[in-house]
Coordinates of C-alpha atoms in Angstrom, one line a residue:
Chain Z
M67 CA 81.2 51.4 98.7
S68 CA 82.5 50.6 102.2
I69 CA 83.2 47.1 103.2
R70 CA 80.5 47.3 105.8
A71 CA 78.0 48.2 103.1
V72 CA 79.1 45.2 101.1
L73 CA 78.6 43.0 104.2
D74 CA 75.0 44.1 104.5
Q75 CA 74.2 43.1 101.0
T76 CA 75.3 39.5 101.5
Q77 CA 73.0 38.4 104.3
A78 CA 70.4 36.6 102.3
D79 CA 69.5 33.1 103.5
M80 CA 70.7 30.8 100.8
G81 CA 69.1 27.7 102.3
L82 CA 70.8 24.4 103.0
G83 CA 74.3 23.7 101.6
L84 CA 76.9 20.9 101.6
G85 CA 80.6 20.8 101.9
L86 CA 82.0 20.1 98.4
R87 CA 84.2 16.9 98.7
S88 CA 86.2 15.4 95.8
Q89 CA 84.6 12.0 96.5
H90 CA 81.3 13.5 95.2
F91 CA 82.6 15.4 92.2
N92 CA 81.4 12.9 89.7
H93 CA 78.0 12.5 91.3
I94 CA 77.4 16.2 91.3
M95 CA 78.6 16.7 87.7
Q96 CA 76.4 13.8 86.5
H97 CA 73.2 14.4 88.5
K98 CA 73.3 18.1 89.4
P99 CA 71.6 17.3 92.7
D100 CA 69.1 19.7 94.2
V101 CA 71.4 21.4 96.7
D102 CA 71.0 25.1 97.4
W103 CA 74.8 25.8 97.5
F104 CA 78.2 24.3 98.2
E105 CA 80.9 25.3 100.6
I106 CA 84.5 24.7 99.4
I107 CA 87.6 24.5 101.5
S108 CA 89.6 27.4 100.1
E109 CA 93.0 25.8 100.4
N110 CA 91.8 22.8 98.3
F111 CA 91.6 25.0 95.3
M112 CA 93.9 27.9 95.9
D113 CA 97.0 26.2 94.6
S114 CA 95.3 23.7 92.3
G115 CA 95.6 24.2 88.5
G116 CA 94.5 20.6 87.9
R117 CA 91.3 18.6 88.2
P118 CA 89.9 20.2 91.5
R119 CA 90.1 23.7 90.1
H120 CA 88.6 22.5 86.8
I121 CA 85.7 20.8 88.5
L122 CA 85.1 23.8 90.7
R123 CA 84.7 26.0 87.6
R124 CA 82.1 23.7 86.3
I125 CA 80.2 23.3 89.6
R126 CA 80.3 27.1 90.1
A127 CA 78.4 27.5 86.8
D128 CA 75.5 25.7 88.4
Y129 CA 75.6 26.5 92.1
P130 CA 76.4 29.4 94.5
I131 CA 79.6 28.8 96.3
V132 CA 80.8 29.9 99.8
M133 CA 84.6 29.8 100.5
H134 CA 85.7 28.4 103.9
G135 CA 89.4 28.5 104.9
V136 CA 91.5 26.7 107.4
S137 CA 94.8 28.5 107.2
L138 CA 94.3 32.3 107.4
S139 CA 95.5 32.1 111.0
I140 CA 93.8 35.3 112.0
G141 CA 95.0 35.1 115.6
S142 CA 98.6 34.2 115.1
T143 CA 101.3 36.7 116.2
D144 CA 103.2 35.9 113.0
P145 CA 102.6 38.5 110.2
L146 CA 99.7 37.7 108.0
D147 CA 100.9 35.5 105.1
A148 CA 101.0 37.8 102.1
E149 CA 101.3 34.9 99.6
Y150 CA 98.3 33.2 101.2
L151 CA 96.2 36.3 100.9
T152 CA 97.2 36.9 97.3
C153 CA 96.2 33.3 96.4
L154 CA 93.0 33.7 98.4
K155 CA 92.1 36.9 96.7
A156 CA 92.8 35.4 93.3
L157 CA 90.4 32.5 94.0
I158 CA 87.8 34.9 95.4
D159 CA 88.0 36.9 92.1
E160 CA 87.5 33.8 90.1
V161 CA 84.8 32.0 92.1
E162 CA 82.9 35.1 93.3
P163 CA 81.7 33.4 96.4
T164 CA 78.7 34.6 98.3
W165 CA 81.0 35.1 101.3
V166 CA 84.4 34.0 102.6
S167 CA 85.0 32.5 106.0
D168 CA 87.7 31.1 108.2
H169 CA 88.2 30.4 111.9
L170 CA 88.8 32.4 115.1
C171 CA 92.1 30.6 115.8
W172 CA 95.8 30.5 115.0
T173 CA 97.5 27.7 113.1
G174 CA 101.2 28.4 113.8
V175 CA 104.0 30.8 114.5
L176 CA 107.7 31.1 113.4
S177 CA 106.4 30.6 109.8
L178 CA 105.3 27.0 110.7
N179 CA 101.8 25.6 110.2
T180 CA 100.5 22.9 112.6
H181 CA 97.4 22.5 110.3
D182 CA 95.3 22.7 113.4
L183 CA 92.8 25.3 114.5
L184 CA 94.4 26.2 117.7
P185 CA 92.6 28.1 120.6
L186 CA 93.3 31.7 121.5
P187 CA 93.6 33.0 125.0
L188 CA 90.6 35.3 124.9
S189 CA 92.1 38.5 126.5
E190 CA 92.0 42.2 125.8
E191 CA 95.4 42.0 124.1
C192 CA 94.2 39.2 121.9
L193 CA 91.0 41.1 121.0
L194 CA 92.9 44.1 119.8
H195 CA 95.3 42.0 117.9
V196 CA 92.6 40.1 116.0
I197 CA 90.6 43.3 115.4
E198 CA 93.6 44.8 113.7
R199 CA 94.1 41.8 111.5
I200 CA 90.5 41.4 110.5
D201 CA 90.5 45.0 109.4
Y202 CA 93.5 44.3 107.2
V203 CA 92.1 41.1 105.7
Q204 CA 88.8 42.8 104.9
E205 CA 90.7 45.5 103.1
V206 CA 92.6 42.9 101.0
I207 CA 89.6 40.8 100.1
Q208 CA 87.3 43.7 99.8
R209 CA 84.4 41.8 101.3
P210 CA 83.2 40.4 104.6
L211 CA 85.3 38.1 106.6
V212 CA 83.1 35.6 108.3
L213 CA 84.7 33.9 111.3
E214 CA 83.7 30.6 112.8
N215 CA 83.9 29.5 116.4
P216 CA 86.4 26.6 116.4
S217 CA 86.0 23.5 118.5
T218 CA 88.4 23.7 121.5
Y219 CA 89.9 21.2 123.8
L220 CA 91.6 23.5 126.3
S221 CA 91.1 26.9 127.8
F222 CA 93.6 29.3 129.2
H223 CA 94.1 30.9 132.6
Q224 CA 94.8 34.0 130.6
S225 CA 91.3 34.1 129.1
T226 CA 89.2 36.9 130.6
I227 CA 86.4 37.2 128.0
P228 CA 83.8 34.5 127.3
E229 CA 84.0 33.5 123.6
W230 CA 80.5 34.8 122.8
E231 CA 81.4 38.2 124.2
F232 CA 84.7 38.1 122.2
F233 CA 82.8 37.5 119.0
T234 CA 80.4 40.3 119.9
A235 CA 83.3 42.7 120.3
L236 CA 85.0 41.6 117.1
I237 CA 81.8 42.1 115.1
E238 CA 81.1 45.5 116.7
K239 CA 84.6 46.8 116.0
T240 CA 85.3 45.4 112.5
G241 CA 81.9 44.7 111.0
C242 CA 82.9 41.1 110.4
K243 CA 80.3 38.4 110.6
M244 CA 80.0 35.1 112.3
L245 CA 79.7 31.5 111.1
L246 CA 78.2 29.7 114.1
D247 CA 79.2 26.1 114.2
V248 CA 76.6 24.6 116.5
N249 CA 78.5 21.3 116.9
N250 CA 81.6 23.2 117.9
V251 CA 79.7 25.1 120.6
Y252 CA 78.6 21.8 121.9
V253 CA 82.0 20.2 121.8
S254 CA 83.8 23.2 123.3
A255 CA 81.1 23.6 126.0
F256 CA 81.5 20.0 127.1
N257 CA 85.3 20.1 127.0
N258 CA 85.6 23.4 128.8
D259 CA 82.7 23.4 131.2
F260 CA 80.6 26.2 129.9
D261 CA 76.9 26.3 129.1
P262 CA 76.2 26.0 125.3
V263 CA 72.8 27.6 125.7
T264 CA 74.2 30.7 127.4
Y265 CA 76.8 30.8 124.6
I266 CA 74.3 30.8 121.8
K267 CA 71.9 33.2 123.5
G268 CA 74.8 35.6 124.2
L269 CA 75.8 36.0 120.5
P270 CA 74.9 38.9 118.3
H271 CA 72.3 37.0 116.3
A272 CA 71.8 39.5 113.5
S273 CA 75.5 39.1 112.5
I274 CA 75.4 35.4 112.1
M275 CA 75.7 34.7 108.4
Q276 CA 75.8 30.9 108.4
M277 CA 75.6 27.9 110.6
H278 CA 77.6 24.7 110.5
L279 CA 76.4 21.2 111.5
A280 CA 78.6 18.2 111.9
G281 CA 79.0 14.9 113.8
H282 CA 81.4 14.3 116.7
Q283 CA 82.8 11.4 118.7
C284 CA 82.5 11.0 122.5
C285 CA 85.7 9.8 124.1
G286 CA 84.4 9.4 127.6
D287 CA 85.7 12.5 129.5
Y288 CA 85.9 14.6 126.4
I289 CA 84.4 15.0 122.9
I290 CA 86.3 15.3 119.6
D291 CA 84.9 17.2 116.6
T292 CA 85.5 14.5 114.0
H293 CA 83.1 15.5 111.3
D294 CA 82.7 11.8 110.5
S295 CA 79.2 10.8 111.5
Q296 CA 75.6 12.0 111.8
V297 CA 74.7 15.1 113.8
T298 CA 73.8 14.2 117.4
E299 CA 70.4 14.8 119.0
A300 CA 71.9 17.4 121.4
V301 CA 73.4 19.4 118.5
W302 CA 70.1 19.3 116.7
K303 CA 68.5 20.8 119.8
L304 CA 71.1 23.6 119.9
F305 CA 70.5 24.2 116.1
N306 CA 66.8 24.5 116.8
L307 CA 67.6 27.2 119.4
A308 CA 70.0 29.0 117.1
W309 CA 67.7 28.8 114.2
H310 CA 65.0 30.7 116.1
L311 CA 67.3 33.3 117.6
T312 CA 68.8 34.1 114.2
G313 CA 65.5 34.0 112.4
G314 CA 67.0 31.3 110.1
V315 CA 70.3 31.6 108.2
S316 CA 72.2 29.6 105.6
T317 CA 73.2 26.3 107.0
S318 CA 75.6 23.7 105.8
L319 CA 76.7 20.2 106.9
E320 CA 80.4 19.2 107.2
W321 CA 81.4 15.6 106.8
D322 CA 85.1 15.1 106.4
G323 CA 85.9 11.6 107.7
N324 CA 84.3 8.3 106.6
I325 CA 82.7 10.4 103.9
P326 CA 79.5 8.6 102.9
S327 CA 77.7 8.5 99.5
F328 CA 76.3 11.8 98.3
Q329 CA 72.8 10.6 99.0
V330 CA 73.5 9.8 102.6
Y331 CA 75.3 13.1 103.1
H332 CA 72.5 15.0 101.5
Q333 CA 69.8 13.2 103.5
E334 CA 71.6 14.1 106.8
L335 CA 71.5 17.8 105.8
L336 CA 67.8 17.7 105.0
K337 CA 67.1 16.6 108.5
A338 CA 67.8 20.2 109.4
K339 CA 64.3 21.0 108.1
Q340 CA 62.8 19.1 111.1
F341 CA 64.6 21.4 113.5
M342 CA 63.4 24.6 112.0
Q343 CA 60.1 24.0 113.6
A344 CA 58.9 25.8 116.8
L345 CA 61.1 25.6 119.9
P346 CA 60.0 23.2 122.7
K347 CA 57.3 24.8 124.9
D348 CA 59.5 24.6 127.9
G349 CA 62.3 26.3 126.1
L350 CA 65.8 24.9 126.0
S351 CA 68.1 24.7 129.0
K352 CA 71.7 23.6 129.6
D353 CA 70.4 20.5 131.3
C354 CA 68.2 19.6 128.4
V355 CA 71.0 19.9 125.9
L356 CA 73.7 18.2 128.0
S357 CA 71.4 15.5 129.4
N358 CA 73.3 12.9 127.5
R359 CA 76.5 13.5 129.6
A360 CA 75.9 10.3 131.5
L361 CA 75.7 8.5 128.1
V362 CA 78.8 10.3 126.9
S363 CA 80.9 9.2 129.8
G364 CA 80.0 5.6 129.2
V365 CA 81.0 5.6 125.5
S366 CA 84.4 4.3 124.6
V367 CA 85.9 4.9 121.1
E368 CA 87.8 1.9 119.9
S369 CA 90.2 3.6 117.5
P370 CA 92.0 6.9 118.1
V371 CA 90.1 9.9 116.7
V372 CA 91.5 13.1 115.3
A373 CA 90.3 16.6 116.0
N374 CA 89.7 18.7 112.9
P375 CA 90.5 16.0 110.4
I376 CA 91.9 17.3 107.2
D377 CA 93.3 14.4 105.3
F378 CA 90.4 14.8 102.9
V379 CA 92.1 18.1 101.8
V380 CA 95.0 16.1 100.3
S381 CA 94.3 14.9 96.8
D382 CA 93.7 11.2 96.5
I383 CA 95.6 10.5 93.4
K384 CA 94.8 6.8 93.4
S385 CA 91.2 7.5 92.3
E386 CA 92.3 9.9 89.6
L387 CA 94.4 7.7 87.4
V388 CA 93.4 6.7 83.9
S389 CA 93.2 3.0 83.8
Chain C
M77 CA 102.1 32.4 136.3
S78 CA 103.6 35.6 135.0
E79 CA 101.3 38.6 134.4
D80 CA 103.7 39.8 131.7
L81 CA 102.9 36.8 129.6
T82 CA 101.9 37.9 126.1
L83 CA 99.9 36.3 123.3
N84 CA 103.1 35.8 121.5
D85 CA 104.7 34.0 124.4
I86 CA 101.6 31.7 124.8
Q87 CA 101.6 30.8 121.1
H88 CA 105.3 30.1 121.0
D89 CA 105.1 27.9 124.0
M90 CA 102.0 26.0 122.8
Q91 CA 103.6 25.4 119.4
G92 CA 106.7 24.1 121.2
A93 CA 104.5 21.7 123.2
L94 CA 102.9 20.4 120.1
L95 CA 106.1 19.9 118.1
N96 CA 108.3 18.8 120.9
P97 CA 106.0 17.4 123.6
S98 CA 108.7 15.8 125.8
E99 CA 110.8 19.0 126.0
C100 CA 108.3 21.8 126.0
S101 CA 105.1 20.6 127.7
D102 CA 106.1 21.5 131.2
V103 CA 106.3 25.2 130.5
F104 CA 103.0 25.5 128.6
I105 CA 101.0 23.3 130.9
H106 CA 100.9 26.1 133.5
Y107 CA 98.8 28.2 131.1
V108 CA 96.1 25.6 130.7
K109 CA 93.0 25.4 133.0
P110 CA 92.0 21.9 134.2
S111 CA 88.3 21.2 133.7
A112 CA 85.8 19.2 135.7
R113 CA 86.8 15.9 134.1
L114 CA 90.3 16.5 132.7
S115 CA 93.6 17.7 134.0
A116 CA 95.5 20.4 132.2
R117 CA 97.9 17.8 130.8
A118 CA 95.1 15.7 129.5
H119 CA 93.6 18.8 127.7
L120 CA 97.0 19.5 126.1
G121 CA 97.4 15.8 125.2
I122 CA 94.3 16.0 122.9
Y123 CA 96.1 18.6 120.8
Q124 CA 99.4 16.8 120.9
E125 CA 97.9 13.5 119.8
S126 CA 95.8 15.1 117.1
Y127 CA 98.7 17.1 115.7
R128 CA 100.7 13.8 115.2
M129 CA 97.8 11.8 113.9
R130 CA 96.4 14.4 111.6
L131 CA 99.7 14.8 109.7
Q132 CA 100.2 11.0 109.8
Q133 CA 96.9 10.6 108.0
C134 CA 97.8 13.2 105.4
M135 CA 101.1 11.6 104.7
A136 CA 99.4 8.2 104.4
V137 CA 97.2 9.7 101.6
Q138 CA 100.1 11.2 99.8
F139 CA 102.3 8.2 100.1
A140 CA 99.9 5.3 100.1
A141 CA 102.1 2.9 98.1
L142 CA 105.1 3.7 100.3
K143 CA 103.1 3.1 103.4
Y144 CA 102.2 -0.3 102.0
A145 CA 105.8 -1.1 101.1
L146 CA 107.2 0.0 104.5
G147 CA 104.4 -1.5 106.6
D148 CA 102.3 0.6 108.9
E149 CA 104.6 0.6 111.8
L150 CA 107.8 1.6 110.0
F151 CA 105.9 4.2 107.9
Q152 CA 104.6 5.9 111.1
L153 CA 108.0 5.9 112.6
F154 CA 109.5 7.6 109.6
V155 CA 106.7 10.1 109.4
D156 CA 107.0 11.0 113.0
Q157 CA 110.7 11.6 112.6
Y158 CA 110.1 13.5 109.3
I159 CA 107.5 15.8 110.8
Q160 CA 109.9 16.5 113.6
A161 CA 112.7 17.3 111.2
Y162 CA 110.6 19.1 108.6
P163 CA 107.6 20.7 110.3
S164 CA 105.2 22.1 107.8
D165 CA 105.9 25.6 106.7
S166 CA 103.2 25.9 104.1
Y167 CA 99.5 26.7 104.3
S168 CA 98.9 24.0 101.8
L169 CA 98.9 20.4 102.9
N170 CA 99.8 19.4 99.4
H171 CA 103.3 20.5 100.2
L172 CA 103.5 18.4 103.4
G173 CA 105.5 15.6 101.9
Q174 CA 107.8 17.7 99.6
H175 CA 111.0 16.8 101.6
F176 CA 110.1 13.2 102.4
A177 CA 112.2 11.5 99.8
C178 CA 115.1 13.8 100.7
F179 CA 114.6 13.0 104.4
L180 CA 114.6 9.2 103.7
E181 CA 117.9 9.7 101.9
E182 CA 119.4 11.7 104.8
T183 CA 118.4 9.2 107.4
R184 CA 118.9 5.9 105.6
P185 CA 119.9 3.3 108.1
D186 CA 122.9 2.1 106.1
A187 CA 124.3 5.6 105.5
K188 CA 127.6 4.9 107.3
R189 CA 128.0 1.3 106.2
P190 CA 130.6 0.6 103.5
V191 CA 128.1 -1.6 101.6
R192 CA 124.6 -0.2 101.0
E193 CA 121.4 -2.1 101.1
N194 CA 118.9 -2.0 98.2
W195 CA 115.6 -1.5 100.0
P196 CA 116.2 2.2 101.1
D197 CA 116.9 3.1 97.4
F198 CA 113.6 1.6 96.5
M199 CA 111.7 3.5 99.2
I200 CA 113.4 6.8 98.3
E201 CA 112.5 6.3 94.6
L202 CA 108.9 5.4 95.4
A203 CA 108.5 8.4 97.8
D204 CA 109.8 10.7 95.1
F205 CA 107.5 9.2 92.5
E206 CA 104.4 9.5 94.7
F207 CA 105.1 13.1 95.5
S208 CA 105.7 13.8 91.8
L209 CA 102.2 12.4 91.0
N210 CA 100.7 14.9 93.5
R211 CA 102.6 17.7 91.9
L212 CA 101.6 16.8 88.4
F213 CA 98.0 16.4 89.4
D214 CA 97.7 20.0 90.6
L215 CA 100.0 21.8 88.1
E216 CA 98.5 24.9 86.6
A217 CA 97.9 24.1 82.9
D218 CA 95.0 24.0 80.4
D219 CA 94.2 20.4 79.6
E220 CA 91.4 21.4 77.2
G221 CA 93.4 21.5 73.9
D222 CA 92.7 19.2 70.9
V223 CA 94.3 15.8 71.1
A224 CA 96.4 14.8 68.0
T225 CA 95.3 12.1 65.6
E226 CA 97.2 9.9 63.2
A227 CA 96.1 12.2 60.4
D228 CA 98.2 15.1 61.9
F229 CA 101.7 15.8 60.6
D230 CA 104.8 15.4 62.8
E231 CA 105.3 19.1 62.8
Q232 CA 101.9 19.6 64.5
L233 CA 102.6 17.2 67.3
K234 CA 103.3 18.7 70.7
L235 CA 103.6 16.8 74.0
L236 CA 100.8 17.5 76.5
P237 CA 101.4 20.5 78.7
V238 CA 101.7 18.3 81.9
F239 CA 103.9 15.2 81.8
A240 CA 107.1 13.9 83.4
L241 CA 109.7 11.3 82.5
F242 CA 111.1 9.0 85.1
Q243 CA 114.2 6.8 85.1
H244 CA 114.5 4.5 88.1
Q245 CA 116.8 1.8 89.5
F246 CA 113.7 -0.2 90.5
P247 CA 110.5 -1.0 88.6
I248 CA 108.7 1.8 90.4
M249 CA 105.8 2.3 88.0
D250 CA 105.1 -1.4 87.9
Y251 CA 105.1 -1.6 91.7
Y252 CA 102.9 1.4 92.0
Q253 CA 100.3 0.2 89.5
R254 CA 100.2 -3.2 91.0
Y255 CA 99.7 -1.7 94.5
N256 CA 96.9 0.4 93.0
N257 CA 95.3 -2.7 91.5
D258 CA 95.3 -4.3 95.0
E259 CA 97.7 -7.0 93.9
R260 CA 99.8 -6.7 97.1
P261 CA 103.2 -6.7 95.3
E262 CA 106.3 -8.0 96.9
L263 CA 109.3 -5.7 97.3
P264 CA 111.0 -5.8 93.8
F265 CA 114.6 -6.5 93.0
P266 CA 116.6 -3.7 91.4
K267 CA 115.9 -3.4 87.7
Q268 CA 116.4 -0.2 85.6
S269 CA 113.0 1.2 84.5
C270 CA 111.8 4.1 82.5
S271 CA 108.3 5.6 82.4
I272 CA 106.2 8.6 81.6
V273 CA 103.3 10.2 83.5
I274 CA 101.0 12.3 81.4
R275 CA 98.0 14.4 82.5
H276 CA 95.2 14.1 80.0
R277 CA 91.9 16.0 80.6
Y278 CA 93.0 16.5 84.2
R279 CA 93.6 12.8 84.9
L280 CA 96.9 11.1 85.2
G281 CA 98.0 8.3 82.9
L282 CA 101.1 6.1 83.8
F283 CA 103.0 4.3 81.0
D284 CA 106.1 2.2 80.9
L285 CA 108.8 3.1 78.3
N286 CA 111.9 1.3 77.1
F287 CA 115.2 3.2 77.3
S288 CA 115.1 4.3 73.7
Q289 CA 111.6 5.7 74.0
Y290 CA 112.6 7.5 77.2
R291 CA 115.6 9.1 75.6
F292 CA 113.6 10.1 72.5
L293 CA 110.9 11.7 74.6
E294 CA 113.6 13.4 76.7
L295 CA 115.1 14.8 73.6
L296 CA 111.7 15.8 72.2
K297 CA 111.0 17.7 75.5
K298 CA 114.4 19.5 75.1
E299 CA 114.4 20.1 71.3
G300 CA 110.6 20.8 70.9
S301 CA 110.1 19.1 67.5
I302 CA 110.1 15.5 66.2
D303 CA 112.6 16.2 63.5
Q304 CA 115.1 17.8 65.9
A305 CA 114.6 14.9 68.4
K306 CA 115.3 12.4 65.7
Q307 CA 118.5 14.2 64.7
A308 CA 119.6 14.4 68.3
M309 CA 118.9 10.6 68.7
Q310 CA 121.1 9.9 65.6
G311 CA 123.9 12.1 66.9
L312 CA 123.8 10.3 70.3
F313 CA 123.4 6.7 69.3
G314 CA 124.6 6.7 65.7
C315 CA 121.5 4.8 64.5
E316 CA 120.5 4.6 60.9
Q317 CA 117.9 7.1 59.6
S318 CA 115.7 4.3 58.2
E319 CA 115.9 2.3 61.5
L320 CA 114.9 5.4 63.5
D321 CA 112.1 6.3 61.1
A322 CA 110.6 2.8 61.4
M323 CA 110.8 2.9 65.2
W324 CA 109.2 6.4 65.2
L325 CA 106.3 5.2 63.1
Q326 CA 105.5 2.5 65.7
W327 CA 105.9 4.8 68.7
R328 CA 103.9 7.5 67.0
K329 CA 100.9 5.3 66.4
K330 CA 101.0 4.0 70.0
W331 CA 101.6 7.3 71.7
I332 CA 98.9 9.2 69.7
A333 CA 96.4 6.4 70.7
L334 CA 97.5 6.9 74.3
G335 CA 97.0 10.7 74.1
F336 CA 100.6 11.8 74.5
F337 CA 100.3 14.5 71.9
R338 CA 98.3 17.6 71.3
K339 CA 98.2 19.5 68.0

């Protein structure tokens, strides 16, 4: 069976999922909450032979799992990391996730890792480079690679292809799929002066496997994708648009900083149901979505905020000691 | 702006601007488009600041007790220098702090002075201890085996698959536990200490040992059986068989209760 054929089998809408966070392990094990599926950060479990991997095995017995990575570095000009791919494949074989995703980004060169999802100059050269690497990764993992649009804080003079067209070309050439992070579209659009509605309308909707929702922080002249709060009204509006254009796909909520109780996290996800209703009669325009710009520029954040926070990925040993 | 600029060039220059902002930003800044509200330099600044703060946050999780011991300001200073000296070369953040104790040793402020101060030794030991806890927490091993009981024979007792023995110049375990209990401990004076960390059912347990217990467990780890460890103890310390047997009975009861052994 070809990889493209495998891709077509995995497009079922799984409903509403949550990011699996270690802070919620005990609650999930004890209460087996009514969540359709969980999304794991692949790197949290790839090298773990301890409690995280043990818990994952138990949760996998009760829930479908989707794997979401942050270190594939599909756009880097360094060779793909063979050790990383081997560990990723081993985890895939064990977990049997519904699909495997990562980001359209690069994380480092010269064998270093900045642990950030860095932006790519979206050029013809870059497109060919990423196509070649997606083909290779899909051969290794023998299944779809689902790529997410990252939140970006700069754009390049060298970029010649709008991001939505770049994704369209990647999907057309490789058969890969897309994870549409609606919050990231909003953040990137604000930071880089493009229209989020045009972006979402311009995507190949049939190839969107999953959507992400998350909260962000307004820092006056720019927005940071902090994953540490509730989803904003503007992002819900974009989700409403994307939901209708895609016909509805699996959707998950990411909450990585100031992680709340499981109940609060779950309730925020369930708000998505309200935005699966009909589109507003007058449609959705750029002005409608970005109408809070005036509000945004007036907000000041007291403490510094971090884009793509990842400290939750590091094991918090303090809470794992036997007293 | 050169038309020959490749993806490779852009990535190398951007990484340079993140890792060495003061030296490398001026080259990369020419590739960045200003936006309606931000200059090119401000756009780059978001990535530069996030790079530093993101890794600071991860190090603060991995070395929480050390951060408390050093104070926020000094900890941040050391981490900034560490990330500069040892930028991450692993896809896993769990390895981020693997060279931190070594870095603190390399850069100790009294390195060239004839008389060394105590506090850097304490910080180095604490850093090494905290990173060891992270390593033990994630080690590949099956923790599901049957725990030994007092009814089991000595020949059946095996140490848990994941454990580590520590010997320190400072009371590191005590300090770490008091920090974890929110007791806000003071920096301790030097005092030899021994301890063991075990992983029981995927959770870590920390226990103090006296020197004899430490040596015995070290020999048990090396020799593999209780009898051989006892013989090695006698050979090393010349203690009486009866004395050793009596000690072992006490240790055995306590350690079995604490879950040190499998059968």
